[in-house]
Tab-separated table of N, CA, C and O in Angstrom:
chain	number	residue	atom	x	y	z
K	1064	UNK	N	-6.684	2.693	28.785
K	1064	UNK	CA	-6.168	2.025	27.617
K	1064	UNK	C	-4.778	1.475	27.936
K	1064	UNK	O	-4.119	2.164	28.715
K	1065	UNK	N	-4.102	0.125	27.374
K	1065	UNK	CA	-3.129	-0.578	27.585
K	1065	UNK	C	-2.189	-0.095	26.644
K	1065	UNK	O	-2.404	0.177	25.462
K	1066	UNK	N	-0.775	0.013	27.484
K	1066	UNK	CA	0.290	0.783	26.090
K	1066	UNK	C	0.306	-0.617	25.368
K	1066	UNK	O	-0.035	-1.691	25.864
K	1067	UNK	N	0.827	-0.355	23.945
K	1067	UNK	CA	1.461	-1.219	23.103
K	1067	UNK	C	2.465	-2.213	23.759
K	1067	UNK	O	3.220	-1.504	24.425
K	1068	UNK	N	2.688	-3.002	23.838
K	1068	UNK	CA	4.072	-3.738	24.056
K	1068	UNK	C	4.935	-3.777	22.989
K	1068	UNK	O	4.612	-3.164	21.972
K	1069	UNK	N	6.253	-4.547	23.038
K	1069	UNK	CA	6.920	-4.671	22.017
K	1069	UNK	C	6.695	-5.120	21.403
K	1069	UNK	O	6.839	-4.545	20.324
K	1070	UNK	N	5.917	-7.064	21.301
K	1070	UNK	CA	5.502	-7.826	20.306
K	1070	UNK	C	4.231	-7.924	20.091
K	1070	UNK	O	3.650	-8.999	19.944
K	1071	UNK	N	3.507	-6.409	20.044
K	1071	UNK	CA	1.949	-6.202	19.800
K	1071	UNK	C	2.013	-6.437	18.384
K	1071	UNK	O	1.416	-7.415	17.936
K	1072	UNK	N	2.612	-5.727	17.666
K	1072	UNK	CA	2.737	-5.015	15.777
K	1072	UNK	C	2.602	-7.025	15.262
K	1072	UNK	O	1.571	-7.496	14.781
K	1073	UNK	N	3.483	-7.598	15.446
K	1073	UNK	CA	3.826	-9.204	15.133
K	1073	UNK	C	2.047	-9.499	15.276
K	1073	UNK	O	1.435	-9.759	14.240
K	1074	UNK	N	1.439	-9.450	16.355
K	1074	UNK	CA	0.553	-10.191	16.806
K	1074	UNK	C	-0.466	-9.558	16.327
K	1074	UNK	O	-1.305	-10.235	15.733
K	1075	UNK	N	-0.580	-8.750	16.398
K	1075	UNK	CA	-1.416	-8.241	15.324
K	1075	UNK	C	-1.732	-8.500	13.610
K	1075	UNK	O	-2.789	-8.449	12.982
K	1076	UNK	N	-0.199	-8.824	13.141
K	1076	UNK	CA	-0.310	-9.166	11.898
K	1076	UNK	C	-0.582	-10.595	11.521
K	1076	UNK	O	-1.100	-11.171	10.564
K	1077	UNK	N	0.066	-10.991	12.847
K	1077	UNK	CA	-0.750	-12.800	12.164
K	1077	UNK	C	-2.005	-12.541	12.565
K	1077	UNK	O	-2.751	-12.984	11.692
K	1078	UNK	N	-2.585	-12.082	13.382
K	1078	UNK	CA	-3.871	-12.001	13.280
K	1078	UNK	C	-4.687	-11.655	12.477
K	1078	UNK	O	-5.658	-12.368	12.224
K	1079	UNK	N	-4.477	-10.455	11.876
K	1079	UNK	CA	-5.055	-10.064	10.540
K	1079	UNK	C	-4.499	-11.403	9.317
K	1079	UNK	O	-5.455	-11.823	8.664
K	1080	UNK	N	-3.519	-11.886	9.062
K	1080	UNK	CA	-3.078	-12.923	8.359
K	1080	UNK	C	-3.864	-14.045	8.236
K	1080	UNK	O	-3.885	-14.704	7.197
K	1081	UNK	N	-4.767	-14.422	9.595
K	1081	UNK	CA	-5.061	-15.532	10.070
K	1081	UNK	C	-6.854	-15.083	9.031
K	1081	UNK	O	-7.578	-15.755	8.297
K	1082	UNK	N	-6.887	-14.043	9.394
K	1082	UNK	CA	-8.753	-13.465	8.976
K	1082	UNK	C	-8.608	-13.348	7.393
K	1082	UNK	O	-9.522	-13.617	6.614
K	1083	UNK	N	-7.229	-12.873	6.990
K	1083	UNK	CA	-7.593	-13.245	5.373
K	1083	UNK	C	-7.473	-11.473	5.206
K	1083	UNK	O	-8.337	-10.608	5.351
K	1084	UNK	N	-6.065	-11.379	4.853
K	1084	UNK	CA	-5.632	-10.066	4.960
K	1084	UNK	C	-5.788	-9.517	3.103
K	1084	UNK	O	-5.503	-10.279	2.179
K	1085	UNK	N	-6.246	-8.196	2.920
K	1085	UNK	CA	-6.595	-7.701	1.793
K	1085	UNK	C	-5.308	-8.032	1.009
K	1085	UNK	O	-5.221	-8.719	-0.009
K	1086	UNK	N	-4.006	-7.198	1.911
K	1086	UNK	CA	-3.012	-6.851	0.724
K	1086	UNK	C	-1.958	-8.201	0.629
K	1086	UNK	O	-1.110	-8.212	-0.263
K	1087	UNK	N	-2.036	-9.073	1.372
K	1087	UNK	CA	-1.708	-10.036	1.454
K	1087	UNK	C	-2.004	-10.595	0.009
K	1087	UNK	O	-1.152	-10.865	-0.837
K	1088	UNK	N	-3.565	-10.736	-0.134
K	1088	UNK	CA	-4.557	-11.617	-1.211
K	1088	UNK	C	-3.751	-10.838	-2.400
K	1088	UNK	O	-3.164	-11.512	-3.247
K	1089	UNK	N	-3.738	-9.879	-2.436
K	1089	UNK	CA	-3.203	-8.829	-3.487
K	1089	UNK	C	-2.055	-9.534	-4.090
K	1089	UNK	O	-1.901	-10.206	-5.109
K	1090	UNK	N	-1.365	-9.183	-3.193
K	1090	UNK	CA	0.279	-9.472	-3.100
K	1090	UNK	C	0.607	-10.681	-3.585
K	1090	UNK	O	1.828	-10.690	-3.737
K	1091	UNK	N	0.015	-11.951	-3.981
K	1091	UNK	CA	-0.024	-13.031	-4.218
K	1091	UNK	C	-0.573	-13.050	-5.917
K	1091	UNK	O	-0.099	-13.618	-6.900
K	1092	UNK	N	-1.863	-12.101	-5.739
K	1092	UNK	CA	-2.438	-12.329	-7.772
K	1092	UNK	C	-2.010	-11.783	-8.607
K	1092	UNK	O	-1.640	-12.249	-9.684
K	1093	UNK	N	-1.970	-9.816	-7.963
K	1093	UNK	CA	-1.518	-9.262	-8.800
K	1093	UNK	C	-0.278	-8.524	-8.821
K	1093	UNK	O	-0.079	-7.788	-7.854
K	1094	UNK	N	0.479	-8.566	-9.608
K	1094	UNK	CA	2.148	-7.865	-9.980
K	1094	UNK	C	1.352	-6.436	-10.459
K	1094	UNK	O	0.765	-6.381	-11.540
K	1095	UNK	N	1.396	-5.583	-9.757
K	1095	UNK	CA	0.944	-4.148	-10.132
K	1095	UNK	C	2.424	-3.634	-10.014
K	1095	UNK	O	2.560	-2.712	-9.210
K	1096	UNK	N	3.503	-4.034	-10.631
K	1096	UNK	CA	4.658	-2.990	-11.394
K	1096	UNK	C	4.616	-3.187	-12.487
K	1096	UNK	O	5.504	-2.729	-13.205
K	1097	UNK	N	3.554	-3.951	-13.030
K	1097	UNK	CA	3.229	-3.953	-14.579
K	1097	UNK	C	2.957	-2.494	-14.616
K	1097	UNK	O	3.386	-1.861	-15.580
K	1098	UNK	N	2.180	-1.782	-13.519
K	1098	UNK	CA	1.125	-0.345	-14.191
K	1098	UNK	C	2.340	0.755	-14.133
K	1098	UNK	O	2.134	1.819	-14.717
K	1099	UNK	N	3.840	0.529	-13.333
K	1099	UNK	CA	4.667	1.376	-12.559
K	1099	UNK	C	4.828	2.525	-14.100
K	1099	UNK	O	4.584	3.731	-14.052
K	1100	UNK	N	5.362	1.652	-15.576
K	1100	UNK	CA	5.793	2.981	-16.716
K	1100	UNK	C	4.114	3.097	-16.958
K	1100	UNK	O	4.090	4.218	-17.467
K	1101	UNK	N	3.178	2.808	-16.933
K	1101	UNK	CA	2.111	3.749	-17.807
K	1101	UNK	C	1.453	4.711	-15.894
K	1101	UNK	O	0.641	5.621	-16.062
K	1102	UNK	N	1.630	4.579	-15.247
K	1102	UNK	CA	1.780	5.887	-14.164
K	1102	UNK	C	2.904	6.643	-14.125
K	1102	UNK	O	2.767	7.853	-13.942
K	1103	UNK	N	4.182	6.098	-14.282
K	1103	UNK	CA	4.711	7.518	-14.529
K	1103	UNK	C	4.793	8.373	-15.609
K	1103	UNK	O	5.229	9.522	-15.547
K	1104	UNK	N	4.217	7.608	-16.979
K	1104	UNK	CA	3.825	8.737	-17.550
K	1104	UNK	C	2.714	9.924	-17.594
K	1104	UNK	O	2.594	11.049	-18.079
K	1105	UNK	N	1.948	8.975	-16.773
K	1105	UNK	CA	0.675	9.611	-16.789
K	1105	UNK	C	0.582	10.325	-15.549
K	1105	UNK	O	-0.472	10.947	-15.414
K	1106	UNK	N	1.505	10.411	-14.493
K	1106	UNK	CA	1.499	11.346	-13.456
K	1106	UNK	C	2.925	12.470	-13.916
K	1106	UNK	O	2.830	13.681	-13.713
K	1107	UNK	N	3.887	11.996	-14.394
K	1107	UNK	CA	4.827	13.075	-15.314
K	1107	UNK	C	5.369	14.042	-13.774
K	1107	UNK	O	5.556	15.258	-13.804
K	1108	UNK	N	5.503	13.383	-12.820
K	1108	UNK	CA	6.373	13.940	-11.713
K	1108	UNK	C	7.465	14.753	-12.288
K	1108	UNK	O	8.098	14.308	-13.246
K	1109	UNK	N	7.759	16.005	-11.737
K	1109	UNK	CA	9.034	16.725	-11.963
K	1109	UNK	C	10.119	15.819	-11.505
K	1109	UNK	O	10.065	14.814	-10.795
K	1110	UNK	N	11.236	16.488	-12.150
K	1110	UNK	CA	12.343	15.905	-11.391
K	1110	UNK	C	12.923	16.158	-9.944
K	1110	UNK	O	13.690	15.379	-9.377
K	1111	UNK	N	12.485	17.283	-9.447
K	1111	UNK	CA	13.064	17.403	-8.188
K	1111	UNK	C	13.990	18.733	-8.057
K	1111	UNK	O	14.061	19.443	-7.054
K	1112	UNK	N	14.559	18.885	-9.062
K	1112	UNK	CA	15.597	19.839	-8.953
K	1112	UNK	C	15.412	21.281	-7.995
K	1112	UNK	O	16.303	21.822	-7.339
K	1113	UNK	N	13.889	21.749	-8.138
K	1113	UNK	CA	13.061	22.497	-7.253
K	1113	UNK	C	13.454	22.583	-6.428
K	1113	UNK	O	13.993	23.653	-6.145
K	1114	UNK	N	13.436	21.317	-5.341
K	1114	UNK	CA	13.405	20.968	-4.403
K	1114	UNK	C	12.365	20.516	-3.902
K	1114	UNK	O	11.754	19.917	-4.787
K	1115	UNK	N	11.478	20.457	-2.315
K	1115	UNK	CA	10.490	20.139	-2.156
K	1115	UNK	C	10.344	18.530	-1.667
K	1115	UNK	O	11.296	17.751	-1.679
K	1116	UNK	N	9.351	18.271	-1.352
K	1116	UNK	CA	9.071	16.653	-0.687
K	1116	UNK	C	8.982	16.139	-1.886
K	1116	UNK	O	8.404	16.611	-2.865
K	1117	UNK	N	9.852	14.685	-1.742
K	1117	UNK	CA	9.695	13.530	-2.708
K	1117	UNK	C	8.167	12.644	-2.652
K	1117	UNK	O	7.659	12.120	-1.660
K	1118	UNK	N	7.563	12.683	-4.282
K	1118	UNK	CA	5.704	11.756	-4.064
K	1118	UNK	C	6.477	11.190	-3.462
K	1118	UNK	O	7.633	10.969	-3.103
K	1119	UNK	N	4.963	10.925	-3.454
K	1119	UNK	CA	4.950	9.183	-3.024
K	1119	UNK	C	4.602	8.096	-4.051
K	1119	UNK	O	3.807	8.345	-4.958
K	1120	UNK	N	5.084	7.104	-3.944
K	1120	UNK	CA	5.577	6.365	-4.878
K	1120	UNK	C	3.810	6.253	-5.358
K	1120	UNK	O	2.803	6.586	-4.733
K	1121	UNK	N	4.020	5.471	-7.100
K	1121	UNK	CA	3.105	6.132	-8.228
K	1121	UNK	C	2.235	4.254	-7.384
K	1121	UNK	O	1.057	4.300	-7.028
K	1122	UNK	N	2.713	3.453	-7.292
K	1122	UNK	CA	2.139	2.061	-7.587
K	1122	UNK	C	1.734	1.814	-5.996
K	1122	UNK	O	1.201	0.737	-5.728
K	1123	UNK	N	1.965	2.761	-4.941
K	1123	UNK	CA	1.420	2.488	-3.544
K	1123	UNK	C	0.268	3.020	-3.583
K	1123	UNK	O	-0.698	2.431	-3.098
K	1124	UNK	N	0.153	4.287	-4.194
K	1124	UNK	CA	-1.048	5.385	-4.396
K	1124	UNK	C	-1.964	4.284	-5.285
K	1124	UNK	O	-3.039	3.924	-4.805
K	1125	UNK	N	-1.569	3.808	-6.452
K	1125	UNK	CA	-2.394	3.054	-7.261
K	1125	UNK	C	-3.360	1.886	-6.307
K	1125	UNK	O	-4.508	1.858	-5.863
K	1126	UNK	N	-2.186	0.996	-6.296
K	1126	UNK	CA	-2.867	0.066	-4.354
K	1126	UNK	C	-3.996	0.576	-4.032
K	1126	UNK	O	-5.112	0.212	-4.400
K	1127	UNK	N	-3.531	1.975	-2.892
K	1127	UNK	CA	-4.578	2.230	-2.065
K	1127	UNK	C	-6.025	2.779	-3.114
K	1127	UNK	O	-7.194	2.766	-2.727
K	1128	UNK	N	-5.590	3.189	-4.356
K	1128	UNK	CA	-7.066	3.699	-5.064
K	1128	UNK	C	-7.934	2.298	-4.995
K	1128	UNK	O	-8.804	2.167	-4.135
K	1129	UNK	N	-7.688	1.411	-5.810
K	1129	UNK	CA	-8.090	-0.280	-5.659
K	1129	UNK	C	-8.419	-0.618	-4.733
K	1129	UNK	O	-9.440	-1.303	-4.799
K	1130	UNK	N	-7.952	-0.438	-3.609
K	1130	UNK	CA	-8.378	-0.993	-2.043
K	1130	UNK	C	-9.688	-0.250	-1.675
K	1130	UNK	O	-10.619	-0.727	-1.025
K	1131	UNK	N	-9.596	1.192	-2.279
K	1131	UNK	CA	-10.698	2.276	-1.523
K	1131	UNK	C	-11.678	2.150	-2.627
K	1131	UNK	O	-12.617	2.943	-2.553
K	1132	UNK	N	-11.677	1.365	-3.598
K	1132	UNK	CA	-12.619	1.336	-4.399
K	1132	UNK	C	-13.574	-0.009	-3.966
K	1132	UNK	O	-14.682	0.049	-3.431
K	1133	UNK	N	-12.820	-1.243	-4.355
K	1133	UNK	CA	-13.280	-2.354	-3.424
K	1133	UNK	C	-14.139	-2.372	-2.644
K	1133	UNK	O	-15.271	-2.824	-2.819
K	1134	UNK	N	-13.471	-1.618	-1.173
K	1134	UNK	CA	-14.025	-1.595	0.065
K	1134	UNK	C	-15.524	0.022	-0.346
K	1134	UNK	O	-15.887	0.624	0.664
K	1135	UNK	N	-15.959	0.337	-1.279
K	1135	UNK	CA	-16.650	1.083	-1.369
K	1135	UNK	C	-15.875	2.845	-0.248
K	1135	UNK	O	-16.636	3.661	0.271
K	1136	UNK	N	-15.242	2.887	-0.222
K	1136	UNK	CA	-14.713	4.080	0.237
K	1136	UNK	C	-14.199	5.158	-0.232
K	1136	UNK	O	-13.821	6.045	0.533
């Protein structure tokens, strides 16, 4: 197997760009920080004070549910 080079990541993405990239298409129709206040109410994250690992953000998780639904996954 060939290591990565430096300007693999670039070439890769126009490539996927070029085939008609999912989040790309996304990224263009829909504004999903419309959903950002009705997920955080509805996920009701602590504040932190605990301590502990910070989520992960409420509207990336949302994304990937949509994507894995789509793609039947």
């Amino acid at each position: 197997m060939k290591q990565a080079g430096f300007f693999d990541v670039e070439e890769r993405l126009a490539r996927l760009s070029g085939l008609g990239d999912q989040l790309e298409a996304f990224s263009r129709t829909v504004d999903f920080e419309v959903f950002r206040p009705d997920l955080g109410k509805a996920l009701a994250y602590s504040d932190g004070s605990k301590g502990g690992r910070p989520p992960f953000d409420p509207v990336l998780m949302f994304k990937i549910l949509v994507i894995q639904t789509l793609n039947n996954l």
